CSV table of C-alpha atoms in Angstrom, one decimal:
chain,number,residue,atom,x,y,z
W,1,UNK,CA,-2.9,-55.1,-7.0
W,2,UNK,CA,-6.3,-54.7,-5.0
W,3,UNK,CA,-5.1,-51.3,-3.5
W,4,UNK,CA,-4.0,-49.9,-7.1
W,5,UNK,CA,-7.6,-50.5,-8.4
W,6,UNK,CA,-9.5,-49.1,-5.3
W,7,UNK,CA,-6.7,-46.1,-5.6
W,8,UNK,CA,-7.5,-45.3,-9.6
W,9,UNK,CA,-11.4,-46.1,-9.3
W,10,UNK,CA,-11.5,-43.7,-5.8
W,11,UNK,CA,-8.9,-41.1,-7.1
W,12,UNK,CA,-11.4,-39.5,-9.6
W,13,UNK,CA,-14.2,-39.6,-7.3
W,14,UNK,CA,-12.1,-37.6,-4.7
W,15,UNK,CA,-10.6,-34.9,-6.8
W,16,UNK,CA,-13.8,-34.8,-8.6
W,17,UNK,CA,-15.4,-31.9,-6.5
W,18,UNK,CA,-12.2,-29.8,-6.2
W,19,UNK,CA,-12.2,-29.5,-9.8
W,20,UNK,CA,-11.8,-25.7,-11.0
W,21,UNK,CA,-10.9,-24.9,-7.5
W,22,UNK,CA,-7.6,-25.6,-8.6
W,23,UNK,CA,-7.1,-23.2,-11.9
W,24,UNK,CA,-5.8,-20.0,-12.4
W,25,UNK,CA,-7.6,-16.7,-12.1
W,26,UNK,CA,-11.4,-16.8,-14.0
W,27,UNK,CA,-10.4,-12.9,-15.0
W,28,UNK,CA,-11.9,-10.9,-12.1
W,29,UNK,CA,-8.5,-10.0,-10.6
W,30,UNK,CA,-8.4,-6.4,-9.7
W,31,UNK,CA,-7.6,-4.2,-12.4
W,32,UNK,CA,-4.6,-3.1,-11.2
W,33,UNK,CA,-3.3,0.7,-12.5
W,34,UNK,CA,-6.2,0.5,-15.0
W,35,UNK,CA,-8.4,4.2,-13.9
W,36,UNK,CA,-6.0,5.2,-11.6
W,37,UNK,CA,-4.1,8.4,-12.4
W,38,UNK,CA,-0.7,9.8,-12.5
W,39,UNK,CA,0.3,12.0,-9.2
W,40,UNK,CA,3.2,14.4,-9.1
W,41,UNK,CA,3.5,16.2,-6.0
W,42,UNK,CA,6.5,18.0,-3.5
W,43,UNK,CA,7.1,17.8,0.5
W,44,UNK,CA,9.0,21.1,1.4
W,45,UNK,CA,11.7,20.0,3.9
W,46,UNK,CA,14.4,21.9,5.8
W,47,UNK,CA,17.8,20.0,5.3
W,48,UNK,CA,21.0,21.0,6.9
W,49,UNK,CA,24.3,22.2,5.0
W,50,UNK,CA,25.4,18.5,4.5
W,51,UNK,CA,22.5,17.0,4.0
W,52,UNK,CA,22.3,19.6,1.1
W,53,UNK,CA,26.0,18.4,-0.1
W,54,UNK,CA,25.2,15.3,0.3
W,55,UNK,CA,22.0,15.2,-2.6
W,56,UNK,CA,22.1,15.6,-6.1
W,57,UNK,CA,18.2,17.5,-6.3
W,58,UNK,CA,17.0,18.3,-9.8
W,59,UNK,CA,17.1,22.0,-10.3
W,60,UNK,CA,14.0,23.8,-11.2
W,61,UNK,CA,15.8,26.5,-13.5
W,62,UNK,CA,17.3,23.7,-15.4
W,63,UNK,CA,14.4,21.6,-16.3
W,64,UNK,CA,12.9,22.4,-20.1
W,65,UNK,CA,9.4,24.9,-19.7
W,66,UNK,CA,6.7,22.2,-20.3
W,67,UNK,CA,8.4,20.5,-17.0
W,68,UNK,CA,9.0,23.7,-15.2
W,69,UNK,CA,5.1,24.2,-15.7
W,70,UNK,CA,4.1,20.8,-14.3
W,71,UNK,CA,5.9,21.4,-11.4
W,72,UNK,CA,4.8,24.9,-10.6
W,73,UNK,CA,1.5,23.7,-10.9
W,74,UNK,CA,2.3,20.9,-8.2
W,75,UNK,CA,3.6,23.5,-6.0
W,76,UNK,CA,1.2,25.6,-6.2
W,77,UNK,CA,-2.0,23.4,-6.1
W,78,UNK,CA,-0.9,20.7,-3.5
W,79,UNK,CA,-0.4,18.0,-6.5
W,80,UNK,CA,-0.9,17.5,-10.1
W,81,UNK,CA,-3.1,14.8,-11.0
W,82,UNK,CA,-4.0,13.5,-14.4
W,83,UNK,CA,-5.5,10.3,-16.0
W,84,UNK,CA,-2.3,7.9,-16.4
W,85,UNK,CA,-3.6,8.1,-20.7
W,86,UNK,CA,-4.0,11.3,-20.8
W,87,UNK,CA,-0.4,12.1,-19.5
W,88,UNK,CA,1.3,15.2,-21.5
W,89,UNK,CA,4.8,14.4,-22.9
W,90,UNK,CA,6.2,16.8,-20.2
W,91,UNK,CA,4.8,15.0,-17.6
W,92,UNK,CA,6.8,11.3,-19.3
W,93,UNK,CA,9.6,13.0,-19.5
W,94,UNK,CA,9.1,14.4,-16.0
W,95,UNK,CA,9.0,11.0,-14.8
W,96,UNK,CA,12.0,9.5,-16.9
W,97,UNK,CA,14.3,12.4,-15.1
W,98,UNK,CA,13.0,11.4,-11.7
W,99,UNK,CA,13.8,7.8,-11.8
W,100,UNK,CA,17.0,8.5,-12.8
W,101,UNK,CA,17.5,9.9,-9.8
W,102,UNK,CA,16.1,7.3,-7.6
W,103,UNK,CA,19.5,5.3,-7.2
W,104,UNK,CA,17.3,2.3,-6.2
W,105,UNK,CA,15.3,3.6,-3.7
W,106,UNK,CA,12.4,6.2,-3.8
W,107,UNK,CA,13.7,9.3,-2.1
W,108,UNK,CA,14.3,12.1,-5.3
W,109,UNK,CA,15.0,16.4,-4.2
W,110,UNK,CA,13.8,19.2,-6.1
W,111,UNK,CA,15.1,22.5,-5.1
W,112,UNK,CA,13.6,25.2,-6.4
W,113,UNK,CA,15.9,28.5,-5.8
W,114,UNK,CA,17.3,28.1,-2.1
W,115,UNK,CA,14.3,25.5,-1.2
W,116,UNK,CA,14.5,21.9,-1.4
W,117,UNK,CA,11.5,19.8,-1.7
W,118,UNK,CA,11.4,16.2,-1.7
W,119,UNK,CA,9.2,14.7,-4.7
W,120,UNK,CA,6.3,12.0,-4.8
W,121,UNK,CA,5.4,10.6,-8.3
W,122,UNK,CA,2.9,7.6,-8.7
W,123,UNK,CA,2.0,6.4,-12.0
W,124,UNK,CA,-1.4,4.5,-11.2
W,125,UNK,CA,0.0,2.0,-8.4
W,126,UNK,CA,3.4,2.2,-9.4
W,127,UNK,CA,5.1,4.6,-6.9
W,128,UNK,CA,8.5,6.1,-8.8
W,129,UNK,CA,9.5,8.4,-6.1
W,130,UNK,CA,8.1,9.1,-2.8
W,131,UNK,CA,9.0,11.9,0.1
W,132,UNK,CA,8.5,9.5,3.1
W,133,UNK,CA,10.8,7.4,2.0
């Protein structure tokens, strides 16, 4: 009985201090994808005849203009980079097509007439596809 009233009168004074230290998050978490932007851009690579059988690469001449644009502009500049809010339709739809074609992983081919590219797309700190991968 002695020990349960030293116990409940010493409990409080213990925890007392750690008080807060204990909560959740006071809002200053990093803000995650918040200002970051949305990156599409290619690695050329050299793949052999089966390697080529063996991928299903999105084909440049099939995709609808406003995509074919983003993705000259890519190729031509290095990357294309644009605020995640600002994004052009193109450029959602873009992205939709690509993570189709992840198959759970992050490895995605573009070939563009007889070259094949492997494709990188980040949507803040979301990677959708990635050529190191």
């Amino acid at each position: 009985m002695y020990r349960r009233r030293v116990l409940s009168s010493v409990g409080p004074v213990l925890l007392g201090p750690t008080a807060g230290c204990l909560g959740g998050s006071s809002g200053s978490d990093a803000p995650g994808t918040a200002g970051l932007p949305t990156r599409l851009w290619f690695e050329r690579v050299e793949l052999t005849e089966s390697e080529r059988n063996a991928v299903d690469p999105i084909v440049f001449a099939d995709l609808p203009a406003a995509e074919r644009k983003l993705v000259a502009t890519a190729l031509d500049e290095g990357e294309y980079v644009v605020e995640s809010e600002a994004a052009p339709p193109a450029l959602e739809t873009l992205r939709d097509r690509i993570e189709r074609r992840t198959d759970g992983g992050l490895e995605v081919y573009l070939r563009r007439d007889r070259t094949y590219y492997r494709v990188g797309f980040a949507e803040g700190d979301h990677i959708v596809a990635h050529p190191s991968q």
